[in-house]
mmCIF file of C-alpha atoms and ligand atoms in Angstrom:
data_model
loop_
_atom_site.group_PDB
_atom_site.id
_atom_site.type_symbol
_atom_site.label_atom_id
_atom_site.label_comp_id
_atom_site.label_asym_id
_atom_site.label_seq_id
_atom_site.Cartn_x
_atom_site.Cartn_y
_atom_site.Cartn_z
ATOM 1 C CA MET A 1 66.633 -56.951 136.554
ATOM 2 C CA PRO A 2 70.069 -57.501 138.217
ATOM 3 C CA VAL A 3 72.970 -57.839 135.806
ATOM 4 C CA ASP A 4 75.846 -60.287 136.130
ATOM 5 C CA ILE A 5 78.944 -58.163 136.625
ATOM 6 C CA PRO A 6 82.228 -59.926 135.900
ATOM 7 C CA LYS A 7 85.352 -59.451 138.030
ATOM 8 C CA THR A 8 87.559 -58.410 135.129
ATOM 9 C CA MET A 9 87.089 -56.465 131.905
ATOM 10 C CA ARG A 10 88.974 -55.368 128.795
ATOM 11 C CA ALA A 11 90.271 -51.807 128.892
ATOM 12 C CA LEU A 12 92.776 -49.594 127.070
ATOM 13 C CA VAL A 13 95.522 -48.806 129.575
ATOM 14 C CA GLU A 14 98.738 -46.800 129.565
ATOM 15 C CA ASN A 15 101.910 -48.829 129.292
ATOM 16 C CA ASP A 16 104.224 -45.847 129.839
ATOM 17 C CA ALA A 17 105.914 -45.891 126.456
ATOM 18 C CA GLU A 18 105.517 -42.919 124.068
ATOM 19 C CA THR A 19 101.837 -43.129 122.947
ATOM 20 C CA GLY A 20 102.024 -46.619 124.405
ATOM 21 C CA VAL A 21 98.637 -48.057 125.151
ATOM 22 C CA THR A 22 97.630 -51.676 125.458
ATOM 23 C CA VAL A 23 94.328 -53.497 125.652
ATOM 24 C CA ALA A 24 94.545 -55.421 128.916
ATOM 25 C CA SER A 25 92.412 -57.351 131.353
ATOM 26 C CA VAL A 26 91.868 -55.237 134.476
ATOM 27 C CA PRO A 27 89.497 -55.387 137.473
ATOM 28 C CA VAL A 28 85.962 -54.098 136.942
ATOM 29 C CA PRO A 29 85.804 -50.870 139.009
ATOM 30 C CA THR A 30 84.116 -50.968 142.393
ATOM 31 C CA PRO A 31 81.613 -48.091 142.620
ATOM 32 C CA HIS A 32 82.302 -45.630 145.456
ATOM 33 C CA ALA A 33 79.469 -44.102 147.505
ATOM 34 C CA GLY A 34 77.149 -42.225 145.145
ATOM 35 C CA ASP A 35 78.584 -43.862 142.010
ATOM 36 C CA ILE A 36 76.790 -45.819 139.367
ATOM 37 C CA LEU A 37 78.431 -48.568 137.368
ATOM 38 C CA VAL A 38 77.947 -48.240 133.616
ATOM 39 C CA LYS A 39 78.326 -50.955 131.004
ATOM 40 C CA VAL A 40 79.975 -48.838 128.336
ATOM 41 C CA ALA A 41 78.357 -49.197 124.902
ATOM 42 C CA TYR A 42 80.318 -46.532 122.987
ATOM 43 C CA ALA A 43 83.347 -44.359 123.734
ATOM 44 C CA GLY A 44 84.083 -41.130 121.848
ATOM 45 C CA GLN A 45 87.610 -39.913 121.142
ATOM 46 C CA ASN A 46 88.971 -36.501 122.155
ATOM 47 C CA PRO A 47 92.435 -34.977 121.649
ATOM 48 C CA THR A 48 93.038 -35.201 125.390
ATOM 49 C CA ASP A 49 93.046 -39.005 125.070
ATOM 50 C CA TRP A 50 96.114 -39.256 122.875
ATOM 51 C CA LYS A 51 97.773 -36.404 124.792
ATOM 52 C CA HIS A 52 97.277 -38.316 128.048
ATOM 53 C CA ALA A 53 98.639 -41.478 126.429
ATOM 54 C CA ALA A 54 101.700 -39.628 125.101
ATOM 55 C CA TYR A 55 102.581 -37.290 127.967
ATOM 56 C CA LEU A 56 100.506 -37.621 131.109
ATOM 57 C CA SER A 57 99.163 -41.057 132.038
ATOM 58 C CA ARG A 58 100.967 -43.505 134.287
ATOM 59 C CA ALA A 59 101.224 -47.259 133.746
ATOM 60 C CA GLY A 60 97.856 -48.925 134.292
ATOM 61 C CA ASP A 61 95.730 -45.771 133.978
ATOM 62 C CA ILE A 62 92.593 -46.356 131.893
ATOM 63 C CA LEU A 63 92.274 -43.987 128.930
ATOM 64 C CA GLY A 64 89.154 -42.298 127.592
ATOM 65 C CA CYS A 65 86.661 -39.657 128.707
ATOM 66 C CA ASP A 66 83.460 -39.707 126.630
ATOM 67 C CA PHE A 67 81.040 -42.591 127.012
ATOM 68 C CA SER A 68 77.482 -43.777 126.634
ATOM 69 C CA GLY A 69 75.991 -46.992 127.921
ATOM 70 C CA PHE A 70 73.648 -48.738 130.306
ATOM 71 C CA VAL A 71 73.433 -48.495 134.084
ATOM 72 C CA VAL A 72 74.226 -51.894 135.643
ATOM 73 C CA ALA A 73 74.348 -50.805 139.289
ATOM 74 C CA ALA A 74 72.875 -47.690 140.901
ATOM 75 C CA PRO A 75 72.668 -46.538 144.520
ATOM 76 C CA GLU A 76 69.310 -46.030 146.256
ATOM 77 C CA GLY A 77 68.001 -42.514 145.730
ATOM 78 C CA SER A 78 70.152 -41.777 142.674
ATOM 79 C CA GLY A 79 67.101 -41.536 140.451
ATOM 80 C CA LEU A 80 68.745 -44.031 138.092
ATOM 81 C CA ALA A 81 67.960 -47.696 137.650
ATOM 82 C CA VAL A 82 69.562 -50.706 136.059
ATOM 83 C CA GLY A 83 68.999 -50.564 132.305
ATOM 84 C CA ASP A 84 68.816 -46.756 132.022
ATOM 85 C CA ARG A 85 70.644 -45.254 129.031
ATOM 86 C CA VAL A 86 73.168 -42.670 130.214
ATOM 87 C CA ALA A 87 76.136 -40.726 128.846
ATOM 88 C CA GLY A 88 78.794 -38.359 130.111
ATOM 89 C CA ALA A 89 82.497 -37.814 130.524
ATOM 90 C CA VAL A 90 85.071 -38.904 133.103
ATOM 91 C CA HIS A 91 88.668 -37.842 133.699
ATOM 92 C CA GLY A 92 90.216 -40.522 131.532
ATOM 93 C CA GLY A 93 93.912 -41.330 131.533
ATOM 94 C CA LYS A 94 94.275 -40.366 135.169
ATOM 95 C CA PHE A 95 92.963 -43.304 137.230
ATOM 96 C CA LYS A 96 93.228 -47.066 137.272
ATOM 97 C CA ASP A 97 89.504 -47.536 137.934
ATOM 98 C CA ARG A 98 87.909 -44.914 135.635
ATOM 99 C CA GLY A 99 88.019 -44.339 131.906
ATOM 100 C CA SER A 100 85.712 -44.812 128.951
ATOM 101 C CA TYR A 101 87.859 -47.163 126.853
ATOM 102 C CA ALA A 102 86.727 -49.962 129.117
ATOM 103 C CA GLU A 103 83.806 -52.335 129.287
ATOM 104 C CA PHE A 104 82.630 -50.854 132.598
ATOM 105 C CA LEU A 105 83.168 -47.486 134.277
ATOM 106 C CA ARG A 106 82.233 -45.924 137.568
ATOM 107 C CA VAL A 107 80.972 -42.362 137.690
ATOM 108 C CA PRO A 108 79.042 -40.280 140.245
ATOM 109 C CA ALA A 109 75.314 -40.724 139.577
ATOM 110 C CA HIS A 110 74.725 -36.976 139.288
ATOM 111 C CA LEU A 111 77.469 -36.519 136.659
ATOM 112 C CA VAL A 112 75.687 -38.307 133.810
ATOM 113 C CA TRP A 113 72.735 -37.386 131.628
ATOM 114 C CA ARG A 114 69.896 -39.606 130.608
ATOM 115 C CA VAL A 115 69.932 -40.267 126.881
ATOM 116 C CA PRO A 116 66.411 -39.638 125.596
ATOM 117 C CA ASN A 117 64.682 -42.008 123.197
ATOM 118 C CA GLY A 118 65.495 -40.903 119.679
ATOM 119 C CA VAL A 119 69.111 -40.019 120.506
ATOM 120 C CA GLY A 120 71.545 -42.763 119.497
ATOM 121 C CA LEU A 121 74.157 -44.047 121.929
ATOM 122 C CA PRO A 122 76.994 -43.464 119.398
ATOM 123 C CA GLU A 123 75.959 -39.800 119.122
ATOM 124 C CA ALA A 124 75.578 -39.483 122.898
ATOM 125 C CA ALA A 125 79.161 -40.748 123.271
ATOM 126 C CA ALA A 126 80.416 -37.908 121.058
ATOM 127 C CA LEU A 127 78.980 -35.094 123.129
ATOM 128 C CA GLY A 128 80.548 -35.340 126.592
ATOM 129 C CA VAL A 129 83.725 -33.242 126.516
ATOM 130 C CA ALA A 130 82.579 -31.026 123.634
ATOM 131 C CA LEU A 131 79.335 -29.915 125.245
ATOM 132 C CA GLY A 132 80.753 -29.737 128.776
ATOM 133 C CA THR A 133 83.608 -27.532 127.546
ATOM 134 C CA SER A 134 81.227 -25.325 125.567
ATOM 135 C CA ILE A 135 78.903 -24.834 128.530
ATOM 136 C CA GLN A 136 81.845 -24.116 130.812
ATOM 137 C CA ALA A 137 82.974 -21.298 128.493
ATOM 138 C CA LEU A 138 79.807 -19.778 127.052
ATOM 139 C CA VAL A 139 77.481 -20.263 130.012
ATOM 140 C CA GLN A 140 79.380 -20.535 133.299
ATOM 141 C CA SER A 141 82.558 -18.567 132.608
ATOM 142 C CA GLN A 142 80.937 -15.866 130.485
ATOM 143 C CA GLY A 143 77.948 -15.577 132.812
ATOM 144 C CA VAL A 144 75.125 -16.202 130.332
ATOM 145 C CA ALA A 145 72.233 -18.344 131.529
ATOM 146 C CA LEU A 146 70.777 -21.178 129.477
ATOM 147 C CA PRO A 147 67.255 -20.193 128.410
ATOM 148 C CA ALA A 148 64.671 -21.547 130.831
ATOM 149 C CA ASP A 149 62.664 -24.596 129.811
ATOM 150 C CA GLY A 150 60.237 -23.614 127.063
ATOM 151 C CA GLU A 151 61.680 -20.099 126.663
ATOM 152 C CA GLY A 152 63.632 -18.563 123.810
ATOM 153 C CA ALA A 153 66.741 -16.402 124.079
ATOM 154 C CA PRO A 154 67.204 -12.666 123.412
ATOM 155 C CA ASP A 155 69.362 -11.439 120.499
ATOM 156 C CA ARG A 156 72.814 -11.163 122.075
ATOM 157 C CA GLY A 157 74.727 -9.867 119.062
ATOM 158 C CA TRP A 158 77.871 -11.411 117.594
ATOM 159 C CA TYR A 159 80.025 -14.146 119.120
ATOM 160 C CA PHE A 160 83.396 -15.277 117.689
ATOM 161 C CA ILE A 161 84.546 -18.902 117.643
ATOM 162 C CA TYR A 162 88.057 -19.637 116.419
ATOM 163 C CA GLY A 163 88.117 -23.184 115.004
ATOM 164 C CA GLY A 164 84.446 -23.788 114.210
ATOM 165 C CA SER A 165 85.075 -27.248 112.738
ATOM 166 C CA THR A 166 86.669 -28.704 115.860
ATOM 167 C CA GLY A 167 84.487 -30.968 117.978
ATOM 168 C CA VAL A 168 84.247 -28.272 120.626
ATOM 169 C CA GLY A 169 83.737 -25.609 117.947
ATOM 170 C CA LEU A 170 80.762 -27.310 116.278
ATOM 171 C CA VAL A 171 78.966 -27.884 119.565
ATOM 172 C CA ALA A 172 79.853 -24.378 120.779
ATOM 173 C CA ILE A 173 78.350 -22.888 117.603
ATOM 174 C CA ALA A 174 75.107 -24.771 118.253
ATOM 175 C CA LEU A 175 75.137 -23.690 121.916
ATOM 176 C CA ALA A 176 75.800 -20.065 120.966
ATOM 177 C CA LYS A 177 72.736 -20.148 118.716
ATOM 178 C CA VAL A 178 70.615 -21.534 121.572
ATOM 179 C CA LEU A 179 71.891 -18.670 123.748
ATOM 180 C CA GLY A 180 70.803 -16.104 121.128
ATOM 181 C CA TYR A 181 74.084 -15.130 119.447
ATOM 182 C CA ARG A 182 74.978 -14.575 115.823
ATOM 183 C CA VAL A 183 78.147 -16.596 115.261
ATOM 184 C CA ALA A 184 81.233 -15.709 113.265
ATOM 185 C CA THR A 185 83.840 -18.431 112.966
ATOM 186 C CA VAL A 186 86.899 -19.580 111.014
ATOM 187 C CA ALA A 187 87.447 -23.030 109.480
ATOM 188 C CA SER A 188 88.875 -24.588 106.329
ATOM 189 C CA PRO A 189 86.714 -24.216 103.214
ATOM 190 C CA ARG A 190 86.040 -27.996 103.154
ATOM 191 C CA ASN A 191 84.177 -27.510 106.443
ATOM 192 C CA PHE A 192 82.262 -24.305 105.593
ATOM 193 C CA ASP A 193 78.983 -26.135 104.901
ATOM 194 C CA LEU A 194 79.430 -28.184 108.055
ATOM 195 C CA VAL A 195 79.869 -25.198 110.369
ATOM 196 C CA ARG A 196 76.943 -23.440 108.688
ATOM 197 C CA SER A 197 74.791 -26.514 109.337
ATOM 198 C CA TYR A 198 75.530 -26.125 113.077
ATOM 199 C CA GLY A 199 74.350 -22.515 112.890
ATOM 200 C CA ALA A 200 77.362 -20.366 111.982
ATOM 201 C CA ASP A 201 76.171 -17.096 110.420
ATOM 202 C CA ASP A 202 79.567 -16.219 108.985
ATOM 203 C CA VAL A 203 82.594 -18.381 108.252
ATOM 204 C CA PHE A 204 85.998 -17.392 106.883
ATOM 205 C CA ASP A 205 89.080 -19.389 105.862
ATOM 206 C CA TYR A 206 91.673 -19.298 108.645
ATOM 207 C CA ALA A 207 94.400 -20.012 106.081
ATOM 208 C CA ALA A 208 93.753 -16.595 104.447
ATOM 209 C CA GLY A 209 96.246 -15.081 106.913
ATOM 210 C CA ALA A 210 95.904 -13.237 110.195
ATOM 211 C CA ASP A 211 95.302 -9.746 108.781
ATOM 212 C CA ALA A 212 92.656 -10.964 106.315
ATOM 213 C CA VAL A 213 90.828 -12.938 109.022
ATOM 214 C CA VAL A 214 90.867 -10.020 111.448
ATOM 215 C CA ALA A 215 89.698 -7.521 108.811
ATOM 216 C CA HIS A 216 86.879 -9.816 107.684
ATOM 217 C CA VAL A 217 85.564 -10.677 111.142
ATOM 218 C CA ARG A 218 85.738 -7.060 112.322
ATOM 219 C CA GLU A 219 83.915 -5.894 109.216
ATOM 220 C CA VAL A 220 81.132 -8.473 109.603
ATOM 221 C CA THR A 221 80.692 -8.186 113.359
ATOM 222 C CA GLY A 222 81.819 -4.636 114.062
ATOM 223 C CA GLY A 223 84.145 -6.148 116.717
ATOM 224 C CA VAL A 224 82.972 -8.754 119.222
ATOM 225 C CA ALA A 225 82.857 -8.647 123.033
ATOM 226 C CA LEU A 226 82.909 -12.419 123.664
ATOM 227 C CA GLY A 227 84.579 -15.391 122.055
ATOM 228 C CA LEU A 228 85.946 -18.911 122.365
ATOM 229 C CA ASP A 229 89.249 -20.016 120.849
ATOM 230 C CA THR A 230 89.032 -23.797 120.457
ATOM 231 C CA ILE A 231 92.568 -24.043 119.036
ATOM 232 C CA SER A 232 94.277 -21.746 121.566
ATOM 233 C CA ASP A 233 97.748 -21.734 120.044
ATOM 234 C CA ALA A 234 99.741 -18.483 119.913
ATOM 235 C CA ALA A 235 98.516 -17.560 116.411
ATOM 236 C CA SER A 236 94.826 -18.300 117.074
ATOM 237 C CA GLN A 237 94.863 -16.361 120.347
ATOM 238 C CA ALA A 238 96.449 -13.334 118.652
ATOM 239 C CA ILE A 239 93.865 -13.375 115.848
ATOM 240 C CA SER A 240 90.991 -13.929 118.269
ATOM 241 C CA ALA A 241 92.101 -11.052 120.506
ATOM 242 C CA ARG A 242 92.292 -8.726 117.502
ATOM 243 C CA VAL A 243 88.673 -9.332 116.407
ATOM 244 C CA PHE A 244 87.365 -7.779 119.626
ATOM 245 C CA GLY A 245 85.717 -4.365 119.505
ATOM 246 C CA ASP A 246 87.129 -1.246 121.131
ATOM 247 C CA ALA A 247 85.527 -2.069 124.484
ATOM 248 C CA GLY A 248 87.482 -5.339 124.783
ATOM 249 C CA GLY A 249 85.810 -8.309 126.463
ATOM 250 C CA GLN A 250 86.448 -11.969 127.293
ATOM 251 C CA LEU A 251 88.020 -14.667 125.161
ATOM 252 C CA ASN A 252 87.823 -18.188 126.581
ATOM 253 C CA LEU A 253 90.569 -20.663 125.773
ATOM 254 C CA THR A 254 90.793 -24.441 125.698
ATOM 255 C CA LEU A 255 94.548 -24.371 126.377
ATOM 256 C CA VAL A 256 96.861 -21.966 128.228
ATOM 257 C CA PRO A 257 97.026 -18.210 127.541
ATOM 258 C CA ASP A 258 99.796 -16.919 125.319
ATOM 259 C CA ALA A 259 101.708 -13.970 126.757
ATOM 260 C CA ALA A 260 102.170 -12.222 123.397
ATOM 261 C CA ALA A 261 98.434 -12.456 122.616
ATOM 262 C CA ALA A 262 97.612 -11.143 126.088
ATOM 263 C CA ALA A 263 99.975 -8.194 125.522
ATOM 264 C CA LEU A 264 98.375 -7.396 122.145
ATOM 265 C CA ARG A 265 95.024 -6.568 123.671
ATOM 266 C CA PRO A 266 95.198 -6.032 127.463
ATOM 267 C CA ASP A 267 91.482 -5.144 127.354
ATOM 268 C CA VAL A 268 90.622 -8.705 126.251
ATOM 269 C CA ARG A 269 90.642 -11.138 129.183
ATOM 270 C CA LEU A 270 92.107 -14.509 128.152
ATOM 271 C CA VAL A 271 90.362 -17.107 130.311
ATOM 272 C CA PRO A 272 91.531 -20.735 130.206
ATOM 273 C CA LYS A 273 89.235 -23.421 131.611
ATOM 274 C CA LEU A 274 89.683 -27.119 132.167
ATOM 275 C CA MET A 275 86.604 -29.302 131.981
ATOM 276 C CA TYR A 276 88.160 -31.775 134.407
ATOM 277 C CA THR A 277 87.280 -29.377 137.227
ATOM 278 C CA TYR A 278 83.656 -30.389 136.582
ATOM 279 C CA MET A 279 84.440 -33.989 137.437
ATOM 280 C CA THR A 280 86.382 -33.820 140.668
ATOM 281 C CA ASP A 281 85.819 -33.078 144.331
ATOM 282 C CA GLU A 282 89.517 -33.104 145.163
ATOM 283 C CA PRO A 283 92.561 -31.253 143.795
ATOM 284 C CA PHE A 284 94.360 -33.136 141.031
ATOM 285 C CA THR A 285 97.690 -32.878 139.286
ATOM 286 C CA ILE A 286 98.424 -32.446 135.620
ATOM 287 C CA SER A 287 101.760 -34.190 135.521
ATOM 288 C CA PRO A 288 103.642 -34.314 132.261
ATOM 289 C CA ARG A 289 106.065 -37.202 132.642
ATOM 290 C CA ALA A 290 108.962 -34.884 131.751
ATOM 291 C CA ALA A 291 108.054 -31.810 133.825
ATOM 292 C CA PRO A 292 107.057 -30.808 137.354
ATOM 293 C CA PRO A 293 103.384 -31.436 138.174
ATOM 294 C CA VAL A 294 100.848 -28.625 138.232
ATOM 295 C CA THR A 295 98.140 -28.920 140.876
ATOM 296 C CA VAL A 296 94.637 -27.947 139.817
ATOM 297 C CA PRO A 297 92.513 -26.952 142.815
ATOM 298 C CA VAL A 298 88.865 -27.795 143.360
ATOM 299 C CA ILE A 299 86.801 -24.907 142.017
ATOM 300 C CA PRO A 300 83.918 -24.470 144.458
ATOM 301 C CA GLY A 301 80.566 -24.926 142.772
ATOM 302 C CA ASP A 302 81.942 -26.415 139.537
ATOM 303 C CA ARG A 303 80.613 -29.929 140.065
ATOM 304 C CA GLU A 304 77.244 -28.631 141.177
ATOM 305 C CA PHE A 305 77.040 -26.305 138.172
ATOM 306 C CA TYR A 306 77.876 -29.173 135.831
ATOM 307 C CA ALA A 307 75.356 -31.489 137.488
ATOM 308 C CA GLY A 308 72.676 -28.836 136.962
ATOM 309 C CA ALA A 309 73.663 -28.362 133.330
ATOM 310 C CA LEU A 310 73.559 -32.123 132.669
ATOM 311 C CA LYS A 311 69.900 -32.150 133.650
ATOM 312 C CA ARG A 312 69.280 -29.704 130.801
ATOM 313 C CA TYR A 313 70.952 -31.851 128.104
ATOM 314 C CA PRO A 314 67.728 -33.457 126.786
ATOM 315 C CA ASP A 315 66.222 -29.970 126.408
ATOM 316 C CA LEU A 316 69.395 -28.652 124.756
ATOM 317 C CA LEU A 317 69.307 -31.504 122.254
ATOM 318 C CA ALA A 318 65.658 -30.753 121.550
ATOM 319 C CA ARG A 319 66.719 -27.148 120.831
ATOM 320 C CA GLY A 320 69.133 -28.296 118.141
ATOM 321 C CA ILE A 321 72.415 -28.957 119.933
ATOM 322 C CA ARG A 322 73.997 -32.033 118.456
ATOM 323 C CA PRO A 323 77.376 -33.751 118.606
ATOM 324 C CA PRO A 324 79.982 -33.490 115.876
ATOM 325 C CA PRO A 325 79.376 -35.935 112.994
ATOM 326 C CA VAL A 326 80.105 -39.425 114.311
ATOM 327 C CA VAL A 327 82.420 -41.831 112.522
ATOM 328 C CA LEU A 328 82.286 -45.376 113.912
ATOM 329 C CA ARG A 329 85.845 -46.691 113.969
ATOM 330 C CA GLY A 330 85.596 -50.252 115.282
ATOM 331 C CA GLY A 331 86.288 -51.413 118.829
ATOM 332 C CA LEU A 332 88.813 -51.113 121.646
ATOM 333 C CA ASP A 333 91.647 -52.591 119.567
ATOM 334 C CA ASP A 334 91.176 -49.830 116.974
ATOM 335 C CA VAL A 335 91.619 -46.903 119.384
ATOM 336 C CA PRO A 336 95.442 -46.609 119.056
ATOM 337 C CA ALA A 337 95.092 -46.097 115.274
ATOM 338 C CA GLY A 338 92.518 -43.387 116.015
ATOM 339 C CA PHE A 339 95.002 -41.690 118.364
ATOM 340 C CA GLU A 340 97.558 -41.627 115.542
ATOM 341 C CA ASP A 341 95.026 -40.106 113.119
ATOM 342 C CA MET A 342 94.130 -37.360 115.564
ATOM 343 C CA LYS A 343 97.728 -36.647 116.465
ATOM 344 C CA ASN A 344 98.533 -36.314 112.757
ATOM 345 C CA GLY A 345 95.676 -33.878 112.068
ATOM 346 C CA LYS A 346 93.622 -36.404 110.073
ATOM 347 C CA VAL A 347 90.420 -35.976 112.093
ATOM 348 C CA SER A 348 88.543 -33.068 110.575
ATOM 349 C CA GLY A 349 85.012 -32.016 111.398
ATOM 350 C CA GLU A 350 84.093 -35.341 112.995
ATOM 351 C CA ARG A 351 84.354 -37.496 116.115
ATOM 352 C CA TYR A 352 85.712 -41.018 116.132
ATOM 353 C CA VAL A 353 83.492 -43.296 118.224
ATOM 354 C CA TYR A 354 84.252 -46.901 119.212
ATOM 355 C CA LYS A 355 81.790 -49.683 120.026
ATOM 356 C CA LEU A 356 82.707 -51.449 123.230
HETATM 357 N N1 NAP B 401 90.379 -27.224 128.442
HETATM 358 C C1 NAP B 401 89.562 -28.226 128.228
HETATM 359 O O1 NAP B 401 88.875 -28.697 129.151
HETATM 360 C C2 NAP B 401 89.451 -28.792 126.839
HETATM 361 C C3 NAP B 401 88.302 -29.499 126.482
HETATM 362 C C4 NAP B 401 88.182 -29.959 125.177
HETATM 363 C C5 NAP B 401 89.212 -29.757 124.267
HETATM 364 N N2 NAP B 401 90.332 -29.116 124.664
HETATM 365 C C6 NAP B 401 91.411 -28.864 123.704
HETATM 366 O O2 NAP B 401 90.854 -28.049 122.681
HETATM 367 C C7 NAP B 401 91.420 -28.375 121.429
HETATM 368 C C8 NAP B 401 90.301 -28.710 120.459
HETATM 369 O O3 NAP B 401 89.682 -29.934 120.829
HETATM 370 P P1 NAP B 401 88.595 -30.577 119.869
HETATM 371 O O4 NAP B 401 88.220 -31.887 120.398
HETATM 372 O O5 NAP B 401 87.540 -29.598 119.627
HETATM 373 O O6 NAP B 401 89.480 -30.739 118.543
HETATM 374 P P2 NAP B 401 89.280 -31.641 117.250
HETATM 375 O O7 NAP B 401 87.837 -31.856 116.974
HETATM 376 O O8 NAP B 401 90.133 -32.834 117.299
HETATM 377 O O9 NAP B 401 89.902 -30.638 116.166
HETATM 378 C C9 NAP B 401 90.058 -31.032 114.826
HETATM 379 C C10 NAP B 401 89.776 -29.826 113.976
HETATM 380 O O10 NAP B 401 90.751 -28.804 114.237
HETATM 381 C C11 NAP B 401 90.741 -27.936 113.118
HETATM 382 N N3 NAP B 401 91.961 -27.161 113.143
HETATM 383 C C12 NAP B 401 93.229 -27.613 113.264
HETATM 384 N N4 NAP B 401 94.099 -26.579 113.272
HETATM 385 C C13 NAP B 401 93.363 -25.443 113.134
HETATM 386 C C14 NAP B 401 93.673 -24.059 113.073
HETATM 387 N N5 NAP B 401 94.953 -23.635 113.159
HETATM 388 N N6 NAP B 401 92.675 -23.189 112.963
HETATM 389 C C15 NAP B 401 91.398 -23.614 112.895
HETATM 390 N N7 NAP B 401 91.020 -24.901 112.935
HETATM 391 C C16 NAP B 401 92.004 -25.814 113.040
HETATM 392 C C17 NAP B 401 90.629 -28.881 111.954
HETATM 393 O O11 NAP B 401 89.913 -28.173 110.993
HETATM 394 P P3 NAP B 401 90.195 -28.262 109.441
HETATM 395 O O12 NAP B 401 90.352 -29.714 109.094
HETATM 396 O O13 NAP B 401 88.954 -27.605 108.894
HETATM 397 O O14 NAP B 401 91.430 -27.475 109.195
HETATM 398 C C18 NAP B 401 89.807 -30.062 112.505
HETATM 399 O O15 NAP B 401 88.463 -30.025 112.051
HETATM 400 C C19 NAP B 401 92.401 -29.521 121.685
HETATM 401 O O16 NAP B 401 93.683 -28.975 121.870
HETATM 402 C C20 NAP B 401 91.907 -30.112 122.993
HETATM 403 O O17 NAP B 401 92.912 -30.789 123.709
HETATM 404 C C21 NAP B 401 90.472 -28.619 125.926
#
C-alpha cells in the first residue's frame, strides 16, 4: 500500500559548534537511482556519531549511522517492497540527505538487510556498524570465509580481541565463534560475564597492566596469529601486538596504527579499516574541522562484498550473532545527552538506541 511521504521531517543536524547538534526540520531525502526510502523506526548510537558532531560534520549534515525501519519507497527490481522491515548503516554526519537520526533516510537497496520475524527492530538498529566492522576485519581483511549456509566451521585455534565489551568487541566475539575460533579477550571485570555470554573462552582484566595481560594471554593461547583491537589506542595496540606468537600475523584496528606499536613487532601487520568504504561508490574526505582533509579512495569490491555479507545476516543471527545489549534512551531530542555519556566513557557493554 503506498505511504504518504511528507516533504519535511525532524532530524538531528550539525550546527557547527563544539558537539553542537540541533533537532531541526529538514527536507525528506529524495531517493537516488537504486535507493530505497526508509521510515526510520530506531537509530542506534556509535562513537563515530559524537566524534562527527564534535570534529567532522558541517552545518546541516544529518548525524547517525545505524538504523532499522520500514521501506516506504522501493525501486522496481530491488527485491524490496513497501512495508518490509530492514536495517543497516549509512555514513552519518557526512551528508545533508542521509543519516539515521532522522524520520526518513535514503540508502541503496542492496545495502540493507531484511530483519527476520523474531528479531526486534531496536536490536536490529544496534547491529549495523558493529557487525559490518567485525565482518570487514575477521572475514574480508583476514581472508576467512563465512561458513556456507547449513555448514559448521573448522576449529581455527585462538583469536585475540582487545576490548571485548565494546559494541564492536561483543559482536566480533560472536562472529569469531561462528568462524570457528576460540576467543581470548580483555575487558573490565564488571563485563566478564557479558563477554563470556557472547562466546569468549578466556577474559582478563585490561587494568591488570600491560605485562600481566600479555603474560596471561600468551600463556592461555600460546601466542595468537590473528586479532582485532577495538580500542586501537597506543597502549592497546602495543599489548595486542605482544600477544602474537613467534610467527607474527595480522592485527586489525578500528583506528589508525601507532608507530611505536608497529615498531615493537614488525612481524605483526597492523591493518586499519574504515567501514565507511562499504557504503560509498565515490572517494570521500575525512575532514576534521581543524586539520587538512584526508581523502579515502573507493576500495574496489568493498560495496559488493558488503552487499553479499548483508544477505547472510539472517543466517548469522540464527547462528548466535546478536547485537550488544540494547538500552532504549528515548527519542531524537535525547540523542545529545547520549553523545555526552559516550564521550565521557559512561556507555559500557551496551548500545544506546533511540525510537524515532
Ligand atoms: N574503523 C571503523 O570503521 C570503526 C567502526 C566502528 C567503531 N570504530 C571505533 O572503534 C572504537 C570502538 O567502538 P565501539 O562502538 O565498539 O565502542 P563502545 O561500545 O562505545 O565502547 C565502550 C566500551 O569500551 C570499553 N573500553 C574503554 N576503554 C577501554 C580500554 N582501554 N580497554 C578495553 N576496553 C575499553 C569499555 O569497557 P569497560 O566499561 O568494561 O571498561 C566500554 O564497554 C571507537 O573508537 C570507534 O570510533 C571504528
